[in-house]
Short mmCIF file of C-alpha atoms and ligand atoms in Angstrom, two decimals:
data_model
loop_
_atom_site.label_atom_id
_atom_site.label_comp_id
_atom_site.label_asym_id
_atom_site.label_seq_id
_atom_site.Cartn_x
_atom_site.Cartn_y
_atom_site.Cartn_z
CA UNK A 1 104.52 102.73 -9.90
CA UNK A 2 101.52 105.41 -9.86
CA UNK A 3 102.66 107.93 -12.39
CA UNK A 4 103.00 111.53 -10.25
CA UNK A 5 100.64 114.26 -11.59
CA UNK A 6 101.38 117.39 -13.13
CA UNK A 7 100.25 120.95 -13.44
CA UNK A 8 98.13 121.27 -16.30
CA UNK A 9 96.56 124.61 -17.78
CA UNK A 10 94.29 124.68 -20.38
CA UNK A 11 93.71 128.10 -22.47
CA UNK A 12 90.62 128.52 -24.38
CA UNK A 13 89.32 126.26 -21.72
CA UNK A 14 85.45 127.51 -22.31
CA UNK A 15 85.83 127.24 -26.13
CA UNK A 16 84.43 124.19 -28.70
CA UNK A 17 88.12 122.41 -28.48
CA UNK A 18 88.93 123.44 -25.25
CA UNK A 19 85.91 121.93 -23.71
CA UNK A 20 86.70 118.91 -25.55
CA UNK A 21 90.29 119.19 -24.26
CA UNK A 22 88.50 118.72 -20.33
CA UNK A 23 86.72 115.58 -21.40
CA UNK A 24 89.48 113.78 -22.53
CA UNK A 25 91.79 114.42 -20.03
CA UNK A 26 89.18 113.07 -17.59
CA UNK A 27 88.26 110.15 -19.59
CA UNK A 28 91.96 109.07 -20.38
CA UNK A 29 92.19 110.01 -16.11
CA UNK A 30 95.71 112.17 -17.55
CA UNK A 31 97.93 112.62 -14.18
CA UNK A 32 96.93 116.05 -12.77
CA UNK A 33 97.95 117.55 -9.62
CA UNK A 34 96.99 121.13 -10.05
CA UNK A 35 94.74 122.07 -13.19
CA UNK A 36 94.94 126.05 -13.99
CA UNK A 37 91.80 126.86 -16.54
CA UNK A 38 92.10 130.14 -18.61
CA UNK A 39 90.05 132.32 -21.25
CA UNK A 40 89.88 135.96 -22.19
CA UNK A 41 87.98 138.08 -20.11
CA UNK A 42 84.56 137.71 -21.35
CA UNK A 43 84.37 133.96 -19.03
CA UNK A 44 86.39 134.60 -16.13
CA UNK A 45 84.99 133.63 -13.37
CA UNK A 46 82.98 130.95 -15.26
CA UNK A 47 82.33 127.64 -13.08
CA UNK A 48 83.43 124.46 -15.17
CA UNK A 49 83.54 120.97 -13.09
CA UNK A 50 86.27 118.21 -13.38
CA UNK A 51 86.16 114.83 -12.05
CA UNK A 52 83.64 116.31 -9.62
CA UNK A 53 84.97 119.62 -8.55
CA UNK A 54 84.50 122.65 -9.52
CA UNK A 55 87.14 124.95 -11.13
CA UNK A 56 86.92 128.84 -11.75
CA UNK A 57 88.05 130.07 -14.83
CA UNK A 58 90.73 133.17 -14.75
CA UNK A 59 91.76 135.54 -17.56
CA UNK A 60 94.98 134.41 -19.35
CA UNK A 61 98.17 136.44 -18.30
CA UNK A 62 101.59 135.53 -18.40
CA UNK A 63 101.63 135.42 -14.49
CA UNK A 64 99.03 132.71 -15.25
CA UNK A 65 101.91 130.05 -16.17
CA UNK A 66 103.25 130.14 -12.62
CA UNK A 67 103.91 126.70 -11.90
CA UNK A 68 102.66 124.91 -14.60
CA UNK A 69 104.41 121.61 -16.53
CA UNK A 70 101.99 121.38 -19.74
CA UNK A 71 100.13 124.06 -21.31
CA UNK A 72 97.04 122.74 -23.62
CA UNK A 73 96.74 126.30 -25.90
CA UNK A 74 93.89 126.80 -28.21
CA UNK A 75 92.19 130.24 -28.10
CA UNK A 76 93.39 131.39 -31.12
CA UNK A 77 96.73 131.90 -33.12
CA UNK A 78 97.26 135.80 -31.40
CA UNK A 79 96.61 134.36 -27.85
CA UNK A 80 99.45 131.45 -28.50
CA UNK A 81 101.56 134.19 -30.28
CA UNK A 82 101.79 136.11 -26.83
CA UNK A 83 101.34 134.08 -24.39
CA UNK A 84 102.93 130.79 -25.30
CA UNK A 85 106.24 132.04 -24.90
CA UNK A 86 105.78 133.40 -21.59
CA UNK A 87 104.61 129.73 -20.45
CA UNK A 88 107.96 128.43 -21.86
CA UNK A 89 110.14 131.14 -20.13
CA UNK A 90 108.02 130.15 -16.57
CA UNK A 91 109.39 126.41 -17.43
CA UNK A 92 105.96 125.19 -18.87
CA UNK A 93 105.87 122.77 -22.05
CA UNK A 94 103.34 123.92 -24.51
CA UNK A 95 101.00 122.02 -26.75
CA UNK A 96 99.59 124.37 -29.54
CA UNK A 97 96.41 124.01 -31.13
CA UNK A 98 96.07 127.14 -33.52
CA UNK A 99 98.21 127.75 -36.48
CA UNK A 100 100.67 130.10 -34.78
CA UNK A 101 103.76 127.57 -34.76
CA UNK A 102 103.31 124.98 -36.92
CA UNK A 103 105.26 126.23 -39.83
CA UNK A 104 108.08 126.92 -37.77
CA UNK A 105 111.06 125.05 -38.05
CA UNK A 106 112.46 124.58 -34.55
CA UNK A 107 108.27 123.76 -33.18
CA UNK A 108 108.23 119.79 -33.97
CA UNK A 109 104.64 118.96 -35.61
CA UNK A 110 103.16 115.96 -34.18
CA UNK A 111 100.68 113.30 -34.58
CA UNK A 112 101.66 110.42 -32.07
CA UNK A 113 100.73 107.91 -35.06
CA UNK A 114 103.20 109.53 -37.46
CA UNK A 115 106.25 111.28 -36.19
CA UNK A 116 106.10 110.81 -32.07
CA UNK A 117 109.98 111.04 -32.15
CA UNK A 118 110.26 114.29 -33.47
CA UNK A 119 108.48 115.07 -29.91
CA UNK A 120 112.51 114.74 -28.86
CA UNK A 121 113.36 117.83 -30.66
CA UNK A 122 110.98 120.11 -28.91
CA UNK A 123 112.25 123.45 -27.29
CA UNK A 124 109.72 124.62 -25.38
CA UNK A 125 106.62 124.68 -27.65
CA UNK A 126 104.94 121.29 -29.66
CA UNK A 127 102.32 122.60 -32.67
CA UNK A 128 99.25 120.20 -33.54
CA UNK A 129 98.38 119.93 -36.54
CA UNK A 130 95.31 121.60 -38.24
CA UNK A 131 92.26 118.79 -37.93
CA UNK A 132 91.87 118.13 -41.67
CA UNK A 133 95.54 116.97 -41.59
CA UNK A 134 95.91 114.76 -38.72
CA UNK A 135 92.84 112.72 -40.05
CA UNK A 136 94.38 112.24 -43.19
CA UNK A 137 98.11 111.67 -42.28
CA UNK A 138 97.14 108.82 -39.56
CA UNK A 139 95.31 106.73 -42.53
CA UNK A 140 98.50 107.52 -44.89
CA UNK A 141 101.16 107.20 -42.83
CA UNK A 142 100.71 102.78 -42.95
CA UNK A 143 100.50 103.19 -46.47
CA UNK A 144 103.58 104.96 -47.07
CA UNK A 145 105.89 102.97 -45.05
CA UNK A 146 104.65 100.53 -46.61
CA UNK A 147 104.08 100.57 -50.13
CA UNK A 148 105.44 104.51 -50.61
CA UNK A 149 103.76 107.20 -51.46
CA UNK A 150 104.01 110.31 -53.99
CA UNK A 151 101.03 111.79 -54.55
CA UNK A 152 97.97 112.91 -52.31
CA UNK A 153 94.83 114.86 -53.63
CA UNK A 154 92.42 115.35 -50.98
CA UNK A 155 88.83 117.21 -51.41
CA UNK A 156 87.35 117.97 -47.46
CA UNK A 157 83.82 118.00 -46.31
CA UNK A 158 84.22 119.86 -42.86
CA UNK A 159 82.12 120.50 -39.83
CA UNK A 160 80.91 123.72 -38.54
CA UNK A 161 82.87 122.95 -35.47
CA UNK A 162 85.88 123.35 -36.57
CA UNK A 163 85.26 127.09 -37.22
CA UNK A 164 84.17 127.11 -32.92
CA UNK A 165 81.28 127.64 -30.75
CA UNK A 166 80.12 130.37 -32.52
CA UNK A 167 79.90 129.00 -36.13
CA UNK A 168 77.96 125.91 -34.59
CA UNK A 169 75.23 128.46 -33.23
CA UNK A 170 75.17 130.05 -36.27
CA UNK A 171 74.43 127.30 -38.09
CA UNK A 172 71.94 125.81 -35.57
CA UNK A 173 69.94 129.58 -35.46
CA UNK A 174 70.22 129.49 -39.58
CA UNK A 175 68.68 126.19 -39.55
CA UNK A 176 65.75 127.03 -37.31
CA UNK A 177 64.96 130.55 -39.59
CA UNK A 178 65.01 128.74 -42.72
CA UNK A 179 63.01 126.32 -41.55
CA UNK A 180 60.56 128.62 -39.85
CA UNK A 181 60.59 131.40 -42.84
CA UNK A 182 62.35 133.79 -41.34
CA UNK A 183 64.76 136.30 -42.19
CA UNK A 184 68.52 135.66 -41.41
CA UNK A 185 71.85 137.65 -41.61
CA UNK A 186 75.27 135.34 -41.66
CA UNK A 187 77.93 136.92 -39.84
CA UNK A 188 80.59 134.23 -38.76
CA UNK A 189 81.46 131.56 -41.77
CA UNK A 190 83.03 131.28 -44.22
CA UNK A 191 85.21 133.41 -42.34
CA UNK A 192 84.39 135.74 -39.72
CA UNK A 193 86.76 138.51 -39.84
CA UNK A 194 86.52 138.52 -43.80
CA UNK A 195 84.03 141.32 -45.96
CA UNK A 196 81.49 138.87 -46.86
CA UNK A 197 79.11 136.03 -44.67
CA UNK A 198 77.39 133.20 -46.81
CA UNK A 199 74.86 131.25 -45.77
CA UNK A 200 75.77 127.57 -44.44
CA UNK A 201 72.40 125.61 -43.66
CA UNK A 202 71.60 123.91 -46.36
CA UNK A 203 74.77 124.72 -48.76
CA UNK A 204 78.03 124.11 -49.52
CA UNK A 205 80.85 126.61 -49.15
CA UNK A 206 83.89 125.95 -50.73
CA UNK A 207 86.32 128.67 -48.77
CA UNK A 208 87.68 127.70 -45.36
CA UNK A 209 89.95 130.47 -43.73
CA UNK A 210 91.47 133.15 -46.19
CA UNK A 211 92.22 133.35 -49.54
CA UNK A 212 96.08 133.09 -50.68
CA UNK A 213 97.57 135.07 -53.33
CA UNK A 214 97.76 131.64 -54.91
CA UNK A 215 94.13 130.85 -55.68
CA UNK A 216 94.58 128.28 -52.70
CA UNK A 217 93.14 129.15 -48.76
CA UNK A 218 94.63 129.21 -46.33
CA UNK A 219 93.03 125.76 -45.11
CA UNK A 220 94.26 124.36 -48.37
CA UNK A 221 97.89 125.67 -47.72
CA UNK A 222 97.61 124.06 -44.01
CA UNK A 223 97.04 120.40 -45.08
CA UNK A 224 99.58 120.84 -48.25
CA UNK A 225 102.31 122.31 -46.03
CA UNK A 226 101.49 120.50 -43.03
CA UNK A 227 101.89 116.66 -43.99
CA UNK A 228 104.96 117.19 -45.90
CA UNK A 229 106.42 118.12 -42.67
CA UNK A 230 104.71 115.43 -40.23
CA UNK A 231 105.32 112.42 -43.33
CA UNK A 232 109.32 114.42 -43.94
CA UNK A 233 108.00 114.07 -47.05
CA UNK A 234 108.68 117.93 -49.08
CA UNK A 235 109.30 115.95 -52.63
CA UNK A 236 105.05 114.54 -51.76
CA UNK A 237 102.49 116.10 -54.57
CA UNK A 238 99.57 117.20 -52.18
CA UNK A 239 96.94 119.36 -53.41
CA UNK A 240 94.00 120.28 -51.45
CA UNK A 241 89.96 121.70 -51.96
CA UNK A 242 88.65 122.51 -48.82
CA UNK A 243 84.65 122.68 -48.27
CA UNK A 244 82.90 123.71 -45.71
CA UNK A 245 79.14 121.76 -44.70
CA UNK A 246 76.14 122.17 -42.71
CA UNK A 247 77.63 118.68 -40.25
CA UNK A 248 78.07 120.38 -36.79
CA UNK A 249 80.95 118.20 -35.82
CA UNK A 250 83.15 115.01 -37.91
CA UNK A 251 85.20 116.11 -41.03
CA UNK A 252 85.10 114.00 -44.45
CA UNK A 253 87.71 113.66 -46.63
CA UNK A 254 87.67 112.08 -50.17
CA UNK A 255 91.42 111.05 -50.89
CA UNK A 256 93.51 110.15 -53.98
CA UNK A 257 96.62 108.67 -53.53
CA UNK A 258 99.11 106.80 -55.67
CA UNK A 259 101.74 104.64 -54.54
CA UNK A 260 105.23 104.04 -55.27
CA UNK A 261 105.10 100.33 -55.35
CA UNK A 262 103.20 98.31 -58.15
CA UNK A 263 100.47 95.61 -58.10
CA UNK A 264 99.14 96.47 -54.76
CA UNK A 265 95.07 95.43 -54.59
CA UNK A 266 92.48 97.48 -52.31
CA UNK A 267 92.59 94.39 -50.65
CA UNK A 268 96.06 95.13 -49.09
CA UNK A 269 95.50 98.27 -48.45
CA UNK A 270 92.64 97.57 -46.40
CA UNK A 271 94.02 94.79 -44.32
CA UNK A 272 97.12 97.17 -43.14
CA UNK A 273 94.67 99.59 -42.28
CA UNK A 274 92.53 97.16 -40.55
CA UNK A 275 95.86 96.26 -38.07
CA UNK A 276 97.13 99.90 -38.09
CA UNK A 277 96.54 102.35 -34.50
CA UNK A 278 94.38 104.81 -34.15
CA UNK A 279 92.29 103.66 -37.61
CA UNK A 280 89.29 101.65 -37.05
CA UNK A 281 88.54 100.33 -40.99
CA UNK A 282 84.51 100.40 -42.22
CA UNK A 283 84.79 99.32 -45.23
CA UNK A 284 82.15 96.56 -46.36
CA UNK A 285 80.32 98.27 -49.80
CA UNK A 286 78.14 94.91 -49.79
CA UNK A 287 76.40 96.22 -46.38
CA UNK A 288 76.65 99.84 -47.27
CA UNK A 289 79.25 99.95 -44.35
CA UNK A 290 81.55 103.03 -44.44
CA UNK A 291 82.15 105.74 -41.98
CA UNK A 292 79.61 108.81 -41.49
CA UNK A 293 80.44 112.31 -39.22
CA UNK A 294 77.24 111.16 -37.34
CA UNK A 295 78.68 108.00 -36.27
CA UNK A 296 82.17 109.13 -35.24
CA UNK A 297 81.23 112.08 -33.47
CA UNK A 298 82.93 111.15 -29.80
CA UNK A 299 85.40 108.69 -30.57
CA UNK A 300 88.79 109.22 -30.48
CA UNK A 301 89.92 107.14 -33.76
CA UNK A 302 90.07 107.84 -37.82
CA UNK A 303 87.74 105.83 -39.46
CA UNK A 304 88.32 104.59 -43.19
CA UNK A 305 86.19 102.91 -45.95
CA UNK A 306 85.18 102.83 -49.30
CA UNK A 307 88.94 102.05 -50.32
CA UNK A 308 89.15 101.10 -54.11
CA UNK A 309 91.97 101.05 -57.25
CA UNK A 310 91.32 103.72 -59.50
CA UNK A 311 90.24 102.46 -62.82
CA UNK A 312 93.05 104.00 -65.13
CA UNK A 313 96.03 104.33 -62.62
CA UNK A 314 97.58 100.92 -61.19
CA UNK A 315 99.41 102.41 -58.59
CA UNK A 316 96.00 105.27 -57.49
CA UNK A 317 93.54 104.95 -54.94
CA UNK A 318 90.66 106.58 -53.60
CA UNK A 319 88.95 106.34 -50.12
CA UNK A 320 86.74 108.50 -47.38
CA UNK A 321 89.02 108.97 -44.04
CA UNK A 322 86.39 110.48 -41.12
CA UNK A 323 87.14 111.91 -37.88
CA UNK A 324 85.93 114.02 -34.65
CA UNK A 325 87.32 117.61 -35.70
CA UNK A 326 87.00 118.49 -32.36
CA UNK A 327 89.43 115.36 -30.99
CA UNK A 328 91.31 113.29 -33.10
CA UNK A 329 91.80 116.71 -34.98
CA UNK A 330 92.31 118.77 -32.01
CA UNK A 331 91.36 117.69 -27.93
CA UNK A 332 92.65 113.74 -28.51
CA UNK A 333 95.60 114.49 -30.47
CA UNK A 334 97.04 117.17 -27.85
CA UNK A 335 96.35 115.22 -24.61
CA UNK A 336 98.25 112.14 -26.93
CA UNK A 337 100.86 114.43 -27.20
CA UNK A 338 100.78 115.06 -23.77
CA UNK A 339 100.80 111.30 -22.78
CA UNK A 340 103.38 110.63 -25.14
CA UNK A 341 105.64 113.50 -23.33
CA UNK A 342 105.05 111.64 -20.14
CA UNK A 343 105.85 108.22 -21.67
CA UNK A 344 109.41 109.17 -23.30
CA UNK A 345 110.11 110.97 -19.93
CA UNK A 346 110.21 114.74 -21.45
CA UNK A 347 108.22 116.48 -19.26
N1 NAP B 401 87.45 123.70 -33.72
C1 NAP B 401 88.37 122.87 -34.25
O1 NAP B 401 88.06 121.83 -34.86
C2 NAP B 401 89.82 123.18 -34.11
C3 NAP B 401 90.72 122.18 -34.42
C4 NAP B 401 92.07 122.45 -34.27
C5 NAP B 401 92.47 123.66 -33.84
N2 NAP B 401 91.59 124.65 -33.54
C6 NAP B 401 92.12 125.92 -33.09
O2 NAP B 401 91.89 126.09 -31.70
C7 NAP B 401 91.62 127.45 -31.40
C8 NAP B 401 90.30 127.56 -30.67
O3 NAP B 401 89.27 126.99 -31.43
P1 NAP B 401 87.79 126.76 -30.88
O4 NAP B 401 87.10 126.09 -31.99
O5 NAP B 401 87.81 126.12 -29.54
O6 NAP B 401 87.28 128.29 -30.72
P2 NAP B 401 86.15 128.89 -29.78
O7 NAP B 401 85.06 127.90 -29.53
O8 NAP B 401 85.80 130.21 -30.39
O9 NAP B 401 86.89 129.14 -28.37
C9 NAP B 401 87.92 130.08 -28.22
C10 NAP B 401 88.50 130.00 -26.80
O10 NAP B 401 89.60 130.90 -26.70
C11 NAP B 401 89.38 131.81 -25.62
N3 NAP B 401 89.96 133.12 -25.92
C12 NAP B 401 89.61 133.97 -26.90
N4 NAP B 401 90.37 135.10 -26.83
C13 NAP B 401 91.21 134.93 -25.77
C14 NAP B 401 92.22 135.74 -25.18
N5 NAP B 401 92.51 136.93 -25.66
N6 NAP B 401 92.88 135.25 -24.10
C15 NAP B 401 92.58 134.02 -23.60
N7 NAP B 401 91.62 133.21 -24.11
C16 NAP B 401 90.95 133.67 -25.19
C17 NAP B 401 87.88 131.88 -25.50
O11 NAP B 401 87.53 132.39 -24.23
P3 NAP B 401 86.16 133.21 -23.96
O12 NAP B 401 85.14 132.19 -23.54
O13 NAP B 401 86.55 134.12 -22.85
O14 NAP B 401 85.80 133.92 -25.22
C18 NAP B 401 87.51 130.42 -25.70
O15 NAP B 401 87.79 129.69 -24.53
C19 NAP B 401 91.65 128.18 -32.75
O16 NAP B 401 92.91 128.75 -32.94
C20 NAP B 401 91.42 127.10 -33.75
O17 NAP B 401 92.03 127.38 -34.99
C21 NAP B 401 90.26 124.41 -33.65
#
């Protein structure tokens, strides 16, 4: 039977994720009948094509959800805050991108790999995940069902990208003025609306969204807070150092973990990864294979490698988890959402 289409709007449709959002619901050929596209002011009336024709974009009102069966939000946490619920009240099931929801405890938080159940729950609005997290909880979650799992300490080595269109022109114009002597003023990362801009071509910079009263940021907070509630896990030890790099798109992660049972080898580890979904393992140290941003930019999976014991712990390991920011950690994992909504018949 031909699955019937549905009314699909995407907000932030002219944004870094958004964008990606269009691409993958045209390459996974998602059932649409009617597709609404939305921004702020600034782009309406913007032409975008899909599957060959060509869409106008329109400002984002709460008349805007007239109509429509899934919502695909991500234009920012204040956007979602407002509008969101007027797409639920007009009958619409939302799929959240920002960071507006996921905390909440009646919003299920969802990555299709992990916790696709808890997609039953849902009143209205479904929260995905900040993109650091999903990357990491997809390569954990195998492990933890099945050897256990009580500790995670995870340092991050993300993209530009995942700060949006402007902070990958910022670091693409940086680039070029270093490079040609010139002067340069940064004005978007670490964070844009904070006091002070750091340069980000060629450096490091170890702050990713606001600082907490805690000494953590708030990036930090997301991935600690966010896979204890995808895993259920609140008793899991996660801490979290967040870095920000001159890659324009495909965060790194280095990842400790120890495990609950004893005398498992890197071996096993790598061969339930190796059979697990959504993880595609590169992991061969004698042909320098292990995953790179560069070469996972555009696919849709978490790549793994460089998975070894640690030397003083029998029950630690270590390993390098890569995705797309932009889909796995954002576009991929919402239209999955979407698909999996369509699959357990709740849309
Ligand atoms: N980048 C990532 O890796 C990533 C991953 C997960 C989640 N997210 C979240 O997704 C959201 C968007 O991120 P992004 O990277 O795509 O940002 P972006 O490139 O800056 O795009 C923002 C989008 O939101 C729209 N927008 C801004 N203000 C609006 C308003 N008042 N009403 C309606 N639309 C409005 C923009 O429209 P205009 O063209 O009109 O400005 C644009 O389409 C953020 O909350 C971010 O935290 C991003």
């Amino acid at each position: 039977m031909e699955a019937k289409g549905y009314h699909v709007a995407v907000v932030g449709a002219t944004g870094a994720v958004g964008q990606q959002m269009l691409h993958t619901l045209e390459q996974r050929n998602f059932p649409i009948s009617k597709l609404t596209l939305l921004s702020s002011e600034r782009s309406a009336g913007k032409k975008v094509m899909f599957r060959d024709e060509e869409y106008i974009v329109e400002t984002a009102t709460p008349e805007s959800f007239e109509g429509v069966q899934i919502a695909l939000f991500s234009a920012g946490g204040s956007v979602s805050k407002q509008l969101a619920p007027e797409a639920v009240k007009r009958g619409a099931i939302v799929v959240d991108n920002t960071s507006a929801y996921r905390m909440d405890e009646n919003v299920p938080l969802v990555v299709p790999e992990v916790n696709e159940e808890a997609l039953k729950s849902h009143k209205g609005i479904i929260a995905n995940p900040n993109c650091s997290t999903i990357q990491m909880v997809v390569a954990l979650e195998p492990i933890r069902h099945q050897f256990g799992l009580n500790k995670v300490i995870v340092s991050t080595y993300q993209a530009v990208s995942g700060a949006g269109a402007a902070a990958i022109n910022e670091l693409k114009e940086q680039a070029k003025a270093i490079l040609n002597g010139d002067d340069f003023t940064p004005e978007i990362l670490p964070v844009k609306g904070d006091e002070k801009h750091y340069q980000i071509a060629f450096n490091a910079v170890p702050q990713i969204d606001k600082f907490q009263d805690n000494g953590y940021t708030f990036e930090e907070m997301k991935m600690i807070n966010e896979t204890k509630k995808i895993m259920s896990m609140p008793e899991l030890h996660v801490a979290a150092t967040c870095v920000r790099l001159p890659v324009e798109t495909g965060h790194s992660e280095s990842v400790y973990i120890e495990v609950d049972a004893e005398g498992v080898s890197a071996q096993q580890v790598k061969e339930l990864l190796k059979e697990s979904d959504g993880i595609t393992l590169q992991d061969d140290p004698s042909q320098q294979i292990y995953p790179m941003p560069a070469n996972c930019v555009g696919k849709n999976d978490v790549f793994v490698g460089r998975i070894r014991k640690d030397l003083d712990r029998d029950n630690g390991f270590h390993m390098w988890i890569v995705s797309d920011n932009l889909l796995k950690g954002a576009a991929w994992n919402s239209v999955q959402i979407a698909e999996s909504l369509v699959k357990l018949q709740l849309v």
